[in-house]
CSV table of C-alpha atoms and ligand atoms in Angstrom, one decimal:
chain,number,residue,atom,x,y,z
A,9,UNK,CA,60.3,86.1,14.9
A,10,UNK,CA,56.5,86.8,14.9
A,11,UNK,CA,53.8,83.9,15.4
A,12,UNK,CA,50.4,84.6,14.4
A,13,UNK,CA,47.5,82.4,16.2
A,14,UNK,CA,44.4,81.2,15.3
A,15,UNK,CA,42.0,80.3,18.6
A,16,UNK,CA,38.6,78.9,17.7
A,17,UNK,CA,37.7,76.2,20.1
A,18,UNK,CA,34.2,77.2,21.3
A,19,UNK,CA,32.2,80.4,21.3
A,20,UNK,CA,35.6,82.7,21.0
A,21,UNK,CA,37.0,84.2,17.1
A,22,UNK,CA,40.5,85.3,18.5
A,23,UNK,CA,43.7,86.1,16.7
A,24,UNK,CA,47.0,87.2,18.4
A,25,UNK,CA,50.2,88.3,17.2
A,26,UNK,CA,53.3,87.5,19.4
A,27,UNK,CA,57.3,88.1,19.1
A,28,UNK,CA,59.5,85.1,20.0
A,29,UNK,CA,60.4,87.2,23.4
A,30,UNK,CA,56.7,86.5,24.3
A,31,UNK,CA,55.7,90.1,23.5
A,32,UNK,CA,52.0,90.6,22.6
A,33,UNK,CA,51.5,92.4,19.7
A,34,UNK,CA,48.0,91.4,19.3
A,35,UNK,CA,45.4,89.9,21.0
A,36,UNK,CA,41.6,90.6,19.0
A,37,UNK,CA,38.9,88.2,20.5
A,38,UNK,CA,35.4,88.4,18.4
A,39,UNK,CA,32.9,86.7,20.8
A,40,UNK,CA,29.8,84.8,19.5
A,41,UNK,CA,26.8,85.2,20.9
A,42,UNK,CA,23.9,83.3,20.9
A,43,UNK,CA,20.3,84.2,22.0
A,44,UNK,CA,19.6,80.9,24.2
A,45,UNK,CA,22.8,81.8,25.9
A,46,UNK,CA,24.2,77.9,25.1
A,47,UNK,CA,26.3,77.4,22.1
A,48,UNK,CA,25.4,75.6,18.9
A,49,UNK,CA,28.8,74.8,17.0
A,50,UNK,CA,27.6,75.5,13.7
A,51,UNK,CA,26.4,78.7,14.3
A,52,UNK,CA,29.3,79.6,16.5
A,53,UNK,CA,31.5,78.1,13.3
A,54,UNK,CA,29.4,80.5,11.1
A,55,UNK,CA,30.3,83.5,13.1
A,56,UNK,CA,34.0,82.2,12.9
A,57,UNK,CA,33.9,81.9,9.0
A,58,UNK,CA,32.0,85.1,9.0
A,59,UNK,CA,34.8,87.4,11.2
A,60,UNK,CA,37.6,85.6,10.4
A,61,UNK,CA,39.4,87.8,7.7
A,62,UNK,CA,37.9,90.8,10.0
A,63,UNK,CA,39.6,90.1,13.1
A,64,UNK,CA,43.4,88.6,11.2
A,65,UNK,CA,43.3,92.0,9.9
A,66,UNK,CA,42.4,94.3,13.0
A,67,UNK,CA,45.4,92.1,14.7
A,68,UNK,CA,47.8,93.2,12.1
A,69,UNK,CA,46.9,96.8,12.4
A,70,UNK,CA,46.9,96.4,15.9
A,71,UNK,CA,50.1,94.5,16.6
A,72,UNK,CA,51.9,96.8,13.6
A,73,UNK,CA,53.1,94.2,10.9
A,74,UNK,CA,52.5,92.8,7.8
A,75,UNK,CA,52.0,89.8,7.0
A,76,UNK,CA,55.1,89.5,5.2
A,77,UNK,CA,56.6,89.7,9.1
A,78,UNK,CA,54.9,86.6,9.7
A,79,UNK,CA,57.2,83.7,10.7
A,80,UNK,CA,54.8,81.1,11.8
A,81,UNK,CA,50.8,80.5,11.8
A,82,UNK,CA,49.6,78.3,14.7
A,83,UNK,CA,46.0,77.4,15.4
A,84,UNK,CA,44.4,75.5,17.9
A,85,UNK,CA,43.9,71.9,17.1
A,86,UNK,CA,42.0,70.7,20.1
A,87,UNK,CA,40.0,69.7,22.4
A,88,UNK,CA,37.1,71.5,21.0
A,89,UNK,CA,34.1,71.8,19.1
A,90,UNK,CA,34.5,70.1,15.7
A,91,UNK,CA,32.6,72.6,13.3
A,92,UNK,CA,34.4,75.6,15.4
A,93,UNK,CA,38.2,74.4,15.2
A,94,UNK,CA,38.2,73.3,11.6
A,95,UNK,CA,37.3,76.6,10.9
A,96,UNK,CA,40.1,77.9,12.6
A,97,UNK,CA,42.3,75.5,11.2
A,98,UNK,CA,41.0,76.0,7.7
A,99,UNK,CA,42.0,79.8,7.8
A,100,UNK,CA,45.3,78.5,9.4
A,101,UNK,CA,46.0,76.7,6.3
A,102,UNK,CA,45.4,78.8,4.1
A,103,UNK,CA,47.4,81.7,5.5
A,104,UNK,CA,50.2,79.3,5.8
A,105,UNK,CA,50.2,78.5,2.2
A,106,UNK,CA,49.7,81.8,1.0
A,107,UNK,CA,52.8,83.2,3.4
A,108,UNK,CA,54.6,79.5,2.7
A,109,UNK,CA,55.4,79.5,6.3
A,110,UNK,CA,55.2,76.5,8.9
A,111,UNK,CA,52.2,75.4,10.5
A,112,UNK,CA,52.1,74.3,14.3
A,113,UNK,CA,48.9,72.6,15.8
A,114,UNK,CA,48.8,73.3,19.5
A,115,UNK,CA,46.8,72.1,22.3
A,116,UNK,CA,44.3,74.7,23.6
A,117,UNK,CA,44.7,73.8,27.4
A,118,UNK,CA,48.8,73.4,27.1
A,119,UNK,CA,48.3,77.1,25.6
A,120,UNK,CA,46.5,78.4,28.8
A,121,UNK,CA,49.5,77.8,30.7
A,122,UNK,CA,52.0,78.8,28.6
A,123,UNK,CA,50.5,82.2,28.4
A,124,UNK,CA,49.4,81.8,31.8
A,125,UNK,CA,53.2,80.9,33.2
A,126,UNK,CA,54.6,84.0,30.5
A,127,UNK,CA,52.4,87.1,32.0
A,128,UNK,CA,53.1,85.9,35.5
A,129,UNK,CA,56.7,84.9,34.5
A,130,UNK,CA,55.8,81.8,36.4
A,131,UNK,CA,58.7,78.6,35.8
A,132,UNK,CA,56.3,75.5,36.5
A,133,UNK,CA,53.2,76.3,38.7
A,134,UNK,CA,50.6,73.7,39.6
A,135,UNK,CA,47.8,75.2,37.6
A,136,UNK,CA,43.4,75.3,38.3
A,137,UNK,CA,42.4,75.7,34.6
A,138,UNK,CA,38.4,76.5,34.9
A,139,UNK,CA,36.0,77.7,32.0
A,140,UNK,CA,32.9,77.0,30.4
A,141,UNK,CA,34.5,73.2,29.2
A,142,UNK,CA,37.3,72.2,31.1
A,143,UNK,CA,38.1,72.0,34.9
A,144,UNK,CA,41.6,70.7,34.8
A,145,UNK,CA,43.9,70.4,37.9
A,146,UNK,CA,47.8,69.6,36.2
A,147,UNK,CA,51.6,70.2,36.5
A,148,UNK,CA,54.2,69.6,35.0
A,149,UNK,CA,56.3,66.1,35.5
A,150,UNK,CA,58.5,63.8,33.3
A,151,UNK,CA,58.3,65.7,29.9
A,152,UNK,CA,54.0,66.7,29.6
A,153,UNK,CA,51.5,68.6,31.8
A,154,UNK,CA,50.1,65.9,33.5
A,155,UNK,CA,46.9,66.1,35.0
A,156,UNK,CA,45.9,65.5,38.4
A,157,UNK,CA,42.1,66.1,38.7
A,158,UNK,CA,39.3,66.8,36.7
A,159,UNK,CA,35.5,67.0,36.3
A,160,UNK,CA,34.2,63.7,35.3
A,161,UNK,CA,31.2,65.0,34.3
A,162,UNK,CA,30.2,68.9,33.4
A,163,UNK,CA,32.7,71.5,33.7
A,164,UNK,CA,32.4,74.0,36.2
A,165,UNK,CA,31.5,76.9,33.9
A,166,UNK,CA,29.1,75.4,32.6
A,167,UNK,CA,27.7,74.3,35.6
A,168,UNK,CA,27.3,77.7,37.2
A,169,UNK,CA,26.2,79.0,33.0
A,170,UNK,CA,23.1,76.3,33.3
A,171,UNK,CA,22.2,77.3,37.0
A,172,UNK,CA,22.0,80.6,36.3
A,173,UNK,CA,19.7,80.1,33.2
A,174,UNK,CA,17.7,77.9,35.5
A,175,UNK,CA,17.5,79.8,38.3
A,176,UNK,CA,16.5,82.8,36.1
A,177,UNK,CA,18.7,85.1,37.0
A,178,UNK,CA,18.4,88.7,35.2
A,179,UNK,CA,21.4,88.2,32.5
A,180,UNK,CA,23.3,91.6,31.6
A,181,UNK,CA,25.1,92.7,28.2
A,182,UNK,CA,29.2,91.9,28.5
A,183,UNK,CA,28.2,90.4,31.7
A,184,UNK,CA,28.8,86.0,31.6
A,185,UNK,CA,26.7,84.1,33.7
A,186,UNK,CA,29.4,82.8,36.2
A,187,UNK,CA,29.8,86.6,37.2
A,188,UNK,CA,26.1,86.9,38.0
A,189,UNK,CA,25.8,84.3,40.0
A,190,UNK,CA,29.2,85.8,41.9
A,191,UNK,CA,27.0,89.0,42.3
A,192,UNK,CA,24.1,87.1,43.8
A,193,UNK,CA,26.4,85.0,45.8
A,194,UNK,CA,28.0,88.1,46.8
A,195,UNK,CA,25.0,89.0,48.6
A,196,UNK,CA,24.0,85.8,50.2
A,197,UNK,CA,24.7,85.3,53.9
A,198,UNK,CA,23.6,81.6,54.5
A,199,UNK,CA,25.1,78.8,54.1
A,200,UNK,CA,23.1,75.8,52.7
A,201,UNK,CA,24.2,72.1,52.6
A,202,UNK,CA,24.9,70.9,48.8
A,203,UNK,CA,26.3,67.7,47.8
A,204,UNK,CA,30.0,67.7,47.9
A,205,UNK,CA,31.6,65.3,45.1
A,206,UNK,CA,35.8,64.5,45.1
A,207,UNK,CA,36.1,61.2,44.3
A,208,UNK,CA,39.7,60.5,44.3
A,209,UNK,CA,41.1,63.5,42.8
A,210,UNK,CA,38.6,63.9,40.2
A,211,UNK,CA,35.5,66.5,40.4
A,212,UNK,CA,31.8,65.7,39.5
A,213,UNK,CA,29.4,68.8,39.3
A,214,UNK,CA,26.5,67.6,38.0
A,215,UNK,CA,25.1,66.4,41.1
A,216,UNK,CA,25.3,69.9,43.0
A,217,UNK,CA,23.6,71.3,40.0
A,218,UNK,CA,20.6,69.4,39.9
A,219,UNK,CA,20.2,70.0,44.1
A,220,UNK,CA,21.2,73.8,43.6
A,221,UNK,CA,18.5,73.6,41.0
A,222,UNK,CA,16.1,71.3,43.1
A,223,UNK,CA,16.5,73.4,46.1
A,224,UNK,CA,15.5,76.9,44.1
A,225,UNK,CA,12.5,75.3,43.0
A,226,UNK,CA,11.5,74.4,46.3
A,227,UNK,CA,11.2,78.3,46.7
A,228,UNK,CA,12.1,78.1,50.7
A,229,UNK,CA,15.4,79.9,50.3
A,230,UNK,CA,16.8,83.3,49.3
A,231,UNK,CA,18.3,83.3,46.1
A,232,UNK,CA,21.1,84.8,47.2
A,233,UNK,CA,21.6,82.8,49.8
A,234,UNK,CA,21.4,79.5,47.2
A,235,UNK,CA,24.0,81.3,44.9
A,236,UNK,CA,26.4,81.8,47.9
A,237,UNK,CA,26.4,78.1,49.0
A,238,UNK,CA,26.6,77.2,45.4
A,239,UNK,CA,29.7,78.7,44.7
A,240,UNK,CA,31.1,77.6,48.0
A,241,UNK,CA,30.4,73.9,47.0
A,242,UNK,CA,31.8,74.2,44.0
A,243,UNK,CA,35.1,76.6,44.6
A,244,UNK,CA,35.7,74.2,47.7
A,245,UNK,CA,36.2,71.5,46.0
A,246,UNK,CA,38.5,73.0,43.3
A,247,UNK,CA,40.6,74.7,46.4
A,248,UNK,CA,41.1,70.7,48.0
A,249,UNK,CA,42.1,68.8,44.7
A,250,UNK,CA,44.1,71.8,44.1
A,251,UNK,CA,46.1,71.6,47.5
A,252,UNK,CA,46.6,68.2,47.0
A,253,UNK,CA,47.9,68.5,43.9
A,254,UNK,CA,50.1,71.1,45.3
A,255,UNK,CA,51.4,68.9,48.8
A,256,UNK,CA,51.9,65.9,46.3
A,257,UNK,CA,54.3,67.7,43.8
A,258,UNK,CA,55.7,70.7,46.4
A,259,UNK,CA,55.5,73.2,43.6
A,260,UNK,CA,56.2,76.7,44.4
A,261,UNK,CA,53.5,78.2,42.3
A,262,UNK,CA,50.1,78.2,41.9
A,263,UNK,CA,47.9,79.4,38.7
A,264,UNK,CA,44.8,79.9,38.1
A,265,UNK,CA,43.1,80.5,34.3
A,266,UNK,CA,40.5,80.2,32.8
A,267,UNK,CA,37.1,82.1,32.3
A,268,UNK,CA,35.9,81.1,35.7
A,269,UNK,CA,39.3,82.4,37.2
A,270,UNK,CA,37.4,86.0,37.4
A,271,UNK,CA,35.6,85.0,40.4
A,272,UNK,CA,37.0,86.8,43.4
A,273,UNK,CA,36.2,84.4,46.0
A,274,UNK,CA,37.5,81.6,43.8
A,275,UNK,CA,40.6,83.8,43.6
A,276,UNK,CA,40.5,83.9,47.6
A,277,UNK,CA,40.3,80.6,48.1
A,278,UNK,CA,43.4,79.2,45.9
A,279,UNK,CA,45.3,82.4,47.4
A,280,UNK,CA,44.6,81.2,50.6
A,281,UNK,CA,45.9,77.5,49.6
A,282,UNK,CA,49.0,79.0,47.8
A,283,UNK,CA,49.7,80.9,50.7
A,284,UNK,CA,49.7,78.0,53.0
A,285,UNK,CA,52.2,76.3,51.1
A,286,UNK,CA,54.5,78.5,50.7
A,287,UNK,CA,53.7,79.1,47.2
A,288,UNK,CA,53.1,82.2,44.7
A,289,UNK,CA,49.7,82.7,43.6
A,290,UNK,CA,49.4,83.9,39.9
A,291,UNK,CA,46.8,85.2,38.6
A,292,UNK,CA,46.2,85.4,34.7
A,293,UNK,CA,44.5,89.3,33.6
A,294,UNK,CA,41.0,88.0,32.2
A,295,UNK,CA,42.4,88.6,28.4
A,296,UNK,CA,44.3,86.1,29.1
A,297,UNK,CA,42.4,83.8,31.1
A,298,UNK,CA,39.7,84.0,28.6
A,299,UNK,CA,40.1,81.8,25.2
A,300,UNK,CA,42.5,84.0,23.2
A,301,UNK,CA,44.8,83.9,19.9
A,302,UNK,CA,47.7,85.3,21.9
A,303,UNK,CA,48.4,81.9,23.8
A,304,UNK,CA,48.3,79.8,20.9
A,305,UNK,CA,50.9,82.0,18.8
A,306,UNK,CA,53.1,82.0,22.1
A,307,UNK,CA,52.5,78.0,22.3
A,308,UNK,CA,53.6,78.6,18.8
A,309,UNK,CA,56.7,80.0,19.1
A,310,UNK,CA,57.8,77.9,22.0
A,311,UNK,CA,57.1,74.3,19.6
A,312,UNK,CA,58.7,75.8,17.1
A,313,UNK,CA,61.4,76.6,18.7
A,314,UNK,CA,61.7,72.4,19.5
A,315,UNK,CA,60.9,71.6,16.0
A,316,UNK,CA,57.5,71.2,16.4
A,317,UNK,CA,55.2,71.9,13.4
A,318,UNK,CA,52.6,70.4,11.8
A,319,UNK,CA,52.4,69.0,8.2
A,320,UNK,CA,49.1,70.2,6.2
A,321,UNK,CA,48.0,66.0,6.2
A,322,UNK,CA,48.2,66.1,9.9
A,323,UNK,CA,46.7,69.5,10.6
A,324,UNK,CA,42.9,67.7,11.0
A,325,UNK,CA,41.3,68.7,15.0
A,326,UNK,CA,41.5,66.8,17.7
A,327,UNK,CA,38.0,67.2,19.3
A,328,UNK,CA,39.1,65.1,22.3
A,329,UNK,CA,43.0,65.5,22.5
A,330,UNK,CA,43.7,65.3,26.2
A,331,UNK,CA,46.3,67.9,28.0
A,332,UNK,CA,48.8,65.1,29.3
A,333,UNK,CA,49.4,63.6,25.3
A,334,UNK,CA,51.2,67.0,24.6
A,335,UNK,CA,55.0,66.6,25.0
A,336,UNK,CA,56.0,70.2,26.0
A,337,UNK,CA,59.7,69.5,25.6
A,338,UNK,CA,60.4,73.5,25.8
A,339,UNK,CA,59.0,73.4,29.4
A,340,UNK,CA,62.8,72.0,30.6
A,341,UNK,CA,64.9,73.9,28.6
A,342,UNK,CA,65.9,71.5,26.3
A,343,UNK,CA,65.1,73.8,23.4
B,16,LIG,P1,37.0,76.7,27.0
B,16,LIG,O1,37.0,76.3,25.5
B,16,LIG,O2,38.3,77.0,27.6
B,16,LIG,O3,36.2,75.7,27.8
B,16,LIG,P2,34.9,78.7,27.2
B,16,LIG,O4,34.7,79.6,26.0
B,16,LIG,O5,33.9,77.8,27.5
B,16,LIG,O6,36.3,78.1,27.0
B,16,LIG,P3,35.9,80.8,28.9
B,16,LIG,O7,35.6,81.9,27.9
B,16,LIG,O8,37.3,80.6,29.3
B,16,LIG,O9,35.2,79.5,28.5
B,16,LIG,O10,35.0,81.1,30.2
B,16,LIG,C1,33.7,81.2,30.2
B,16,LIG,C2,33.2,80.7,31.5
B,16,LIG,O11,33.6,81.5,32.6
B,16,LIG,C3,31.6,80.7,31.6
B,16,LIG,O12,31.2,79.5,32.1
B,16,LIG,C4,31.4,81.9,32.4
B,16,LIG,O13,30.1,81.9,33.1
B,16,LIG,C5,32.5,81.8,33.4
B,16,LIG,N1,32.8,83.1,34.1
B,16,LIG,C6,33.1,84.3,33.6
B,16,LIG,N2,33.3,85.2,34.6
B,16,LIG,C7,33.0,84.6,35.8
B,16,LIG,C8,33.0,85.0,37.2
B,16,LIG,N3,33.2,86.2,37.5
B,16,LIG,N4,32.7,84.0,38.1
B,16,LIG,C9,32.4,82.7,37.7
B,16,LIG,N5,32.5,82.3,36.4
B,16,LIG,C10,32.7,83.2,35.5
B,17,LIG,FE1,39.8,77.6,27.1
């Protein structure tokens, strides 16, 4: 059985093609880019419209098949932008009805670890899901991914995107922001005090970005040296709710996904967490870490093997639709 997936949450086009033995056929990611470096949903939903047919039709060279192979279309129906997923799930629509296949709707962050859990062959990690608009701590317990922590303001992508704009750092082609600032930081050497926010087991960023930002502007410091204590701040606390999260539920494995899981010291850090735990770090390759079609066909397959699909009438996005409403019945076995 072949699932084709539509991802269009944010700034990422992506369509994958995956077997029901969770073998990638197909993974084509068309990134918008915009010239003040933010995004603006329409125009990212115009690129979408624009390279839809494009990229569907690159992944079926690429993965092979025809469309007639097609089994199931499943598209990402939230959280997200509204303008971006609704074009997504208007070209999942209409390639369902035109190949009278199912439908499935499945939940972007649920999809990150799926495909996260399938390339490591991980069974049920606690997972660090960081990117330009979540920062999720979760695991799995009593039938959904529940989550532990999270930001309760800015996500931590785009908290080191804005710094670096701020701090006006020299951007490079292909290069994101996050891994500039890693570069800077790379180079820093001194460590400089930055407000430090866990409340509970939830995160708030917006508070070291305004001192980070503050503190630059001040013009006392190195900029390398600013970058280093940023990213310190801000990994820090993802590495302690993490841990808890991980001595609370005793779980064996740790993940960690998302666009901002390409920093190496973030990398170190959760390692180094794992490790104390006696757990396996996995880490997801960054075409898998990054938005992409491939974990929502695989999300796909494993729903529809439950009997999960998704009527046309209740195929509108879910701009807000939280990780822990998702029942992921496959996750025990029971289908
Ligand atoms: P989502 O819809 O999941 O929130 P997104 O499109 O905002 O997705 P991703 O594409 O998963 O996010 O990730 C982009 C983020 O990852 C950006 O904030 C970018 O700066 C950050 N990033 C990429 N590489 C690195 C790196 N090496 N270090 C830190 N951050 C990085
Ligand atoms: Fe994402």
């Amino acid at each position: 059985m072949y699932s084709l997936g539509i991802e269009s949450t944010a700034d990422d086009f992506s369509v994958g093609i995956v077997s029901s033995d969770g073998e990638v056929l197909a993974n084509i990611i068309d990134a918008y880019k915009s010239e003040s470096g933010g995004i603006h949903p329409r125009e990212a939903a115009r690129h979408h419209a624009d390279v839809a047919g494009k990229v569907i039709q690159r992944a079926f060279i690429e993965a092979g098949v025809t469309p007639k192979d097609i089994d199931i279309i499943a598209f990402s129906q939230g959280p997200g932008l509204g303008p971006c997923l609704r074009t997504g799930a208007t070209a999942a629509r209409a390639l369902a009805s035109y190949l009278n296949v199912p439908l499935v709707g499945v939940n972007h962050c649920v999809a990150h670890i799926e495909i996260g859990k399938l390339i490591n062959r991980a069974e049920d990690p606690v997972t660090l899901y960081v990117s330009g608009g979540n920062t999720i701590v979760s695991a799995f317990e009593a039938g959904r991914y529940r989550i532990f922590g999270e930001t309760l303001d800015i996500a931590v992508g785009n908290c080191l995107d804005v710094f670096a704009r701020e701090a006006g750092l020299k951007m490079e082609e292909g290069k994101p922001p996050g891994r500039i600032v890693e570069e800077y930081a790379s180079r820093g050497e001194r460590y400089i005090s930055l407000p430090y926010l866990v409340k509970g087991m939830d995160l708030s960023f917006s508070g070291l970005l305004t001192a980070a930002i503050n503190l630059l502007r001040e013009g006392r410091y190195k900029l390398e040296d600013v970058c280093f204590s940023f990213q310190e701040v801000a990994f820090s606390m993802l590495a302690e709710v993490t841990e808890r999260a991980l001595a609370h539920t005793e779980k064996t494995e740790v993940l960690l996904t998302g666009g901002v899981a390409a920093n190496k010291r973030l990398q170190e850090m959760i390692r180094l967490i794992a490790e104390e735990h006696n757990a396996r770090f996995c880490k997801v390759p960054k075409e898998y870490a990054l938005d992409n079609g491939a974990m929502i066909a695989w999300t796909g397959i494993l729903s529809y093997k439950c009997n999960i699909t998704t009527p046309i009438s209740k195929s509108y996005v879910k701009l807000k639709w939280r990780l822990d409403e998702v029942d992921v019945p496959w996750v025990e076995g029971e289908c």
